[in-house]
mmCIF file of C-alpha atoms in Angstrom:
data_model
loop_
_atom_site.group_PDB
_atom_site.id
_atom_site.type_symbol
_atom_site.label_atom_id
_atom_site.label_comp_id
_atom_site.label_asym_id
_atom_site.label_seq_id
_atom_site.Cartn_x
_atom_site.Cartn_y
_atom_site.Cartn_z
ATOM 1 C CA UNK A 67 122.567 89.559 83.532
ATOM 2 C CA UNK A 68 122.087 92.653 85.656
ATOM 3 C CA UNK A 69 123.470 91.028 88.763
ATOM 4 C CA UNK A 70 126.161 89.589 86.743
ATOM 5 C CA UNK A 71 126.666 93.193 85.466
ATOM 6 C CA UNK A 72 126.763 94.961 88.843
ATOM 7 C CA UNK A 73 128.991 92.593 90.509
ATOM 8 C CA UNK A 74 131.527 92.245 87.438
ATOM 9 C CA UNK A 75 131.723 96.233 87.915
ATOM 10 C CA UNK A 76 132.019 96.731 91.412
ATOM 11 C CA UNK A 77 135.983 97.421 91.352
ATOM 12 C CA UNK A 78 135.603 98.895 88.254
ATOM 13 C CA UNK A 79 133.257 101.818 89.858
ATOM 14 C CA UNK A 80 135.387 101.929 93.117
ATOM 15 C CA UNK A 81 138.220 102.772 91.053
ATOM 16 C CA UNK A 82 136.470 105.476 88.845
ATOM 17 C CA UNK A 83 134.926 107.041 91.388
ATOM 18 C CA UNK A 84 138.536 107.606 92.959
ATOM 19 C CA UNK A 85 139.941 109.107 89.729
ATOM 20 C CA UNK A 86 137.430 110.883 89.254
ATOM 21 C CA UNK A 87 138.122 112.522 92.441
ATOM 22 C CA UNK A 88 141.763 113.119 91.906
ATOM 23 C CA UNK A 89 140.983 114.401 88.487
ATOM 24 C CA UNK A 90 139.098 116.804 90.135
ATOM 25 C CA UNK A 91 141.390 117.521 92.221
ATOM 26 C CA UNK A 92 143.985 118.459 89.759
ATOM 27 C CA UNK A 93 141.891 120.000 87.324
ATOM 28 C CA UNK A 94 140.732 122.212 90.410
ATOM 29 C CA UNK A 95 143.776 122.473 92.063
ATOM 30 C CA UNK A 96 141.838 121.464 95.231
ATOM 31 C CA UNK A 97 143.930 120.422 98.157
ATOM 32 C CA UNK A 98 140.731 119.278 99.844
ATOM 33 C CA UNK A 99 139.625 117.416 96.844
ATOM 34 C CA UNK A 100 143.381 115.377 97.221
ATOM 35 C CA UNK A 101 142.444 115.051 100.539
ATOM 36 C CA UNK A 102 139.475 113.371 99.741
ATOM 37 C CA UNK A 103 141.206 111.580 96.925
ATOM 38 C CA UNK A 104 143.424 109.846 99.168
ATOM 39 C CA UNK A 105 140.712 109.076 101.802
ATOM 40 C CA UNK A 106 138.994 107.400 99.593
ATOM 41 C CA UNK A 107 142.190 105.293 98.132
ATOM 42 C CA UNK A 108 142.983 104.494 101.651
ATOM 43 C CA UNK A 109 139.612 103.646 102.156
ATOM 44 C CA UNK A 110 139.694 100.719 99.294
ATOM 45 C CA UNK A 111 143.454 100.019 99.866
ATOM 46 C CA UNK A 112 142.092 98.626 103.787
ATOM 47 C CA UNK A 113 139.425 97.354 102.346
ATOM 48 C CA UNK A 114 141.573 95.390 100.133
ATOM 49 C CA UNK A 115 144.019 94.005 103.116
ATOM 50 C CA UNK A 116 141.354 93.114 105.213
ATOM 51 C CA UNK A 117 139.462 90.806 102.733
ATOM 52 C CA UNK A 118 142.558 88.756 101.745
ATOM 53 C CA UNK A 119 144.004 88.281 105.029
ATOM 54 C CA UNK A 120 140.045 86.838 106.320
ATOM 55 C CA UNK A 121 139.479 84.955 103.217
ATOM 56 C CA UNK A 122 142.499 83.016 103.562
ATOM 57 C CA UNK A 123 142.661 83.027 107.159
ATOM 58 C CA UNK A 124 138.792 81.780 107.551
ATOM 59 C CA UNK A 125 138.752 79.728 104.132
ATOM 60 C CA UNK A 126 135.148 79.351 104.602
ATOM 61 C CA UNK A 127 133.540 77.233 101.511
ATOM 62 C CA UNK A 128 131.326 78.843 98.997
ATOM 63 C CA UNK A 129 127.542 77.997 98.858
ATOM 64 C CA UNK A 130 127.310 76.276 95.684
ATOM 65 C CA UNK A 131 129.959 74.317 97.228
ATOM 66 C CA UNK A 132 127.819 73.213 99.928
ATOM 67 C CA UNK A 133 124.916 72.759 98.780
ATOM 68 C CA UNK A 134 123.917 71.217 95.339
ATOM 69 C CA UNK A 135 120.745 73.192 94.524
ATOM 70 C CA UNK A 136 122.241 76.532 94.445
ATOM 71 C CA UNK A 137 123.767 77.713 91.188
ATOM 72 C CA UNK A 138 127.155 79.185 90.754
ATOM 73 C CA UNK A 139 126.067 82.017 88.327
ATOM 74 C CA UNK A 140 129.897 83.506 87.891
ATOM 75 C CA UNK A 141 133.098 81.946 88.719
ATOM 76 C CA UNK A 142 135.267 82.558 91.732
ATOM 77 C CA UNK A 143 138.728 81.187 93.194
ATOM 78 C CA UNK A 144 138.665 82.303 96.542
ATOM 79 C CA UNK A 145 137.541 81.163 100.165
ATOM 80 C CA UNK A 146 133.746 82.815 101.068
ATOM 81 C CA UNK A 147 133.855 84.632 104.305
ATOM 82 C CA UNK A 148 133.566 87.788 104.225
ATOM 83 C CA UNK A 149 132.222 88.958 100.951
ATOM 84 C CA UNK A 150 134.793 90.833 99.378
ATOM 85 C CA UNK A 151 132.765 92.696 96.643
ATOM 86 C CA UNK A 152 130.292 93.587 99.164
ATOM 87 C CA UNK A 153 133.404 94.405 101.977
ATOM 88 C CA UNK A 154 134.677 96.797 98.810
ATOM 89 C CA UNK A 155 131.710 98.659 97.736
ATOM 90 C CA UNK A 156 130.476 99.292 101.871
ATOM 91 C CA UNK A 157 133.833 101.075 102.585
ATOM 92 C CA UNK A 158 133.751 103.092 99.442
ATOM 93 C CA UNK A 159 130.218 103.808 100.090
ATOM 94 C CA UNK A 160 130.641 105.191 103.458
ATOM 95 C CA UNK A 161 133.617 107.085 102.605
ATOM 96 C CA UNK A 162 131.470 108.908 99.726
ATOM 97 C CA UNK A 163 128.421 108.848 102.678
ATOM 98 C CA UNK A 164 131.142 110.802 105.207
ATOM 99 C CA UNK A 165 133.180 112.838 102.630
ATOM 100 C CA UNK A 166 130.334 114.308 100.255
ATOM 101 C CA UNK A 167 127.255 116.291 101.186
ATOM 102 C CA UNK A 168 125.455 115.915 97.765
ATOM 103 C CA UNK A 169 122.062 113.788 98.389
ATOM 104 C CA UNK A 170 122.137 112.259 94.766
ATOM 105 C CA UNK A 171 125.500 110.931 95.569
ATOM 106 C CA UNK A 172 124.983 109.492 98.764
ATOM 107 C CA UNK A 173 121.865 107.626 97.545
ATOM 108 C CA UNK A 174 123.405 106.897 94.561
ATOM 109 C CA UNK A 175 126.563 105.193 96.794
ATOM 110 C CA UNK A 176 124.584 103.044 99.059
ATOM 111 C CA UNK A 177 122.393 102.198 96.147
ATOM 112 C CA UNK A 178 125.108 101.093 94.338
ATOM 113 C CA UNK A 179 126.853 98.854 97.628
ATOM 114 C CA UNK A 180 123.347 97.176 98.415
ATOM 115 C CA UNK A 181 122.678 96.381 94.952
ATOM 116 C CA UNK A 182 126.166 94.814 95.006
ATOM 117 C CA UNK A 183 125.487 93.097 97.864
ATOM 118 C CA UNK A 184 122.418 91.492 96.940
ATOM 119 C CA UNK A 185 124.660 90.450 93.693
ATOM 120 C CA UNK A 186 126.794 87.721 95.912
ATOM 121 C CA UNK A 187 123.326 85.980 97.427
ATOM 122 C CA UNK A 188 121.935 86.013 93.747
ATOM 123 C CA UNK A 189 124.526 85.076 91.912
ATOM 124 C CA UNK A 190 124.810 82.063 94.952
ATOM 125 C CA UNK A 191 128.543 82.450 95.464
ATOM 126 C CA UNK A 192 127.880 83.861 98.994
ATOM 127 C CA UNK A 193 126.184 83.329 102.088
ATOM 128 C CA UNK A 194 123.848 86.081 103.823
ATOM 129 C CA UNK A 195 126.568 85.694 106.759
ATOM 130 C CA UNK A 196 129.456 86.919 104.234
ATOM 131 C CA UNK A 197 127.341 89.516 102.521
ATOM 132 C CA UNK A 198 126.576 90.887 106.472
ATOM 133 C CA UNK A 199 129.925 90.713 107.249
ATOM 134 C CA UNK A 200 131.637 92.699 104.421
ATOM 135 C CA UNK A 201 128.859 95.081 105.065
ATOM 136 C CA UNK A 202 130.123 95.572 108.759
ATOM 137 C CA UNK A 203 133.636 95.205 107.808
ATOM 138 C CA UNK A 204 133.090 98.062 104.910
ATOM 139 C CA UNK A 205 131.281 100.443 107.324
ATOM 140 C CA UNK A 206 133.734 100.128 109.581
ATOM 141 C CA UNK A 207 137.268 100.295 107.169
ATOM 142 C CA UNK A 208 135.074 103.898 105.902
ATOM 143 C CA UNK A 209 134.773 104.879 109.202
ATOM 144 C CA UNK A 210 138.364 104.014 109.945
ATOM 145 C CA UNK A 211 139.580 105.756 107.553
ATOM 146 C CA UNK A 212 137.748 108.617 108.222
ATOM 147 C CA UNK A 213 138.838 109.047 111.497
ATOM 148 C CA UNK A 214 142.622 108.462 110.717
ATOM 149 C CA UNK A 215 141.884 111.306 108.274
ATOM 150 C CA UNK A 216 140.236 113.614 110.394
ATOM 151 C CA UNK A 217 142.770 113.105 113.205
ATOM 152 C CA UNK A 218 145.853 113.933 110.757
ATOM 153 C CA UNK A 219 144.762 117.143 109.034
ATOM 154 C CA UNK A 220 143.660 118.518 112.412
ATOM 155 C CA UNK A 221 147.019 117.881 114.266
ATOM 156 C CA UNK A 222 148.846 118.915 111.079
ATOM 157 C CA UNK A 223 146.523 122.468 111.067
ATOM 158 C CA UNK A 224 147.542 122.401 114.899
ATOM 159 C CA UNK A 225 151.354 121.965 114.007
ATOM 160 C CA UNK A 226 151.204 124.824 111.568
ATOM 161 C CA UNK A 227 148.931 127.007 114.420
ATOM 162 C CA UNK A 228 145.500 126.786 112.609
ATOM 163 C CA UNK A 229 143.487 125.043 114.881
#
């Protein structure tokens, strides 16, 4: 039930924690908290793109598929490869990771996209391969973002003679 829990939640938490953020921006009036905002929308909007164009495009099969001694836990529709929970949670956790200085939160972030992780392989809808993957792919769609980010704000404080 806890694994069940934790992966039924995962887009559920993605999507708070980005309110949350541009709640806070707007209750703040914090153009830096908008900034992060959006970072972290563009972070799970990438994240979104990149799972449905490899699930489709790889169509890998699921485990329980496979292989009759592993229990499908949850149901699922779509191809394996790359774990798209797992994909999800990895780029929002990095974004928080690169964004926020807080220790609690950071923790609490990576906590949150391992124990999602696991979630997949437990609930036997994934491979370790797939959970790897959207791990990878997550890191790197955070990173991604981060840097598109990074490189607009400092060419825009550049255009306006800031930087």
């Amino acid at each position: 039930p806890v694994f069940i829990f934790i992966t039924n939640s995962s887009s559920y938490i993605a999507l708070g924690i980005i309110a949350l953020v541009f709640i806070l921006a707007i209750a703040q009036k914090s153009a830096l908290l908008k900034r992060k905002a959006g970072q972290l929308l563009a972070s799970f909007l990438l994240a979104f793109i990149i799972i449905k164009v490899l699930k489709y495009s790889i169509g890998r099969v699921r485990p329980f598929e496979s292989h009759n001694f592993i229990e499908q836990l949850v149901e699922i529709g779509t191809p394996s490869f790359p774990s798209g929970h797992t994909l999800e949670a990895a780029a929002m956790a990095t974004a928080v990771v690169l964004l926020f200085k807080n220790k609690f939160l950071v923790i609490a972030a990576v906590l949150w996209a391992l124990a999602v992780a696991l979630s997949r392989v437990v609930l036997g809808v994934h491979y370790p391969s797939d959970v790897l993957a959207g791990i990878f792919l997550g890191v790197l769609t955070g990173y991604f973002c981060h840097w598109l980010f990074q490189r607009k704000y400092r060419y825009e404080r550049m255009e306006n003679g800031k930087g």
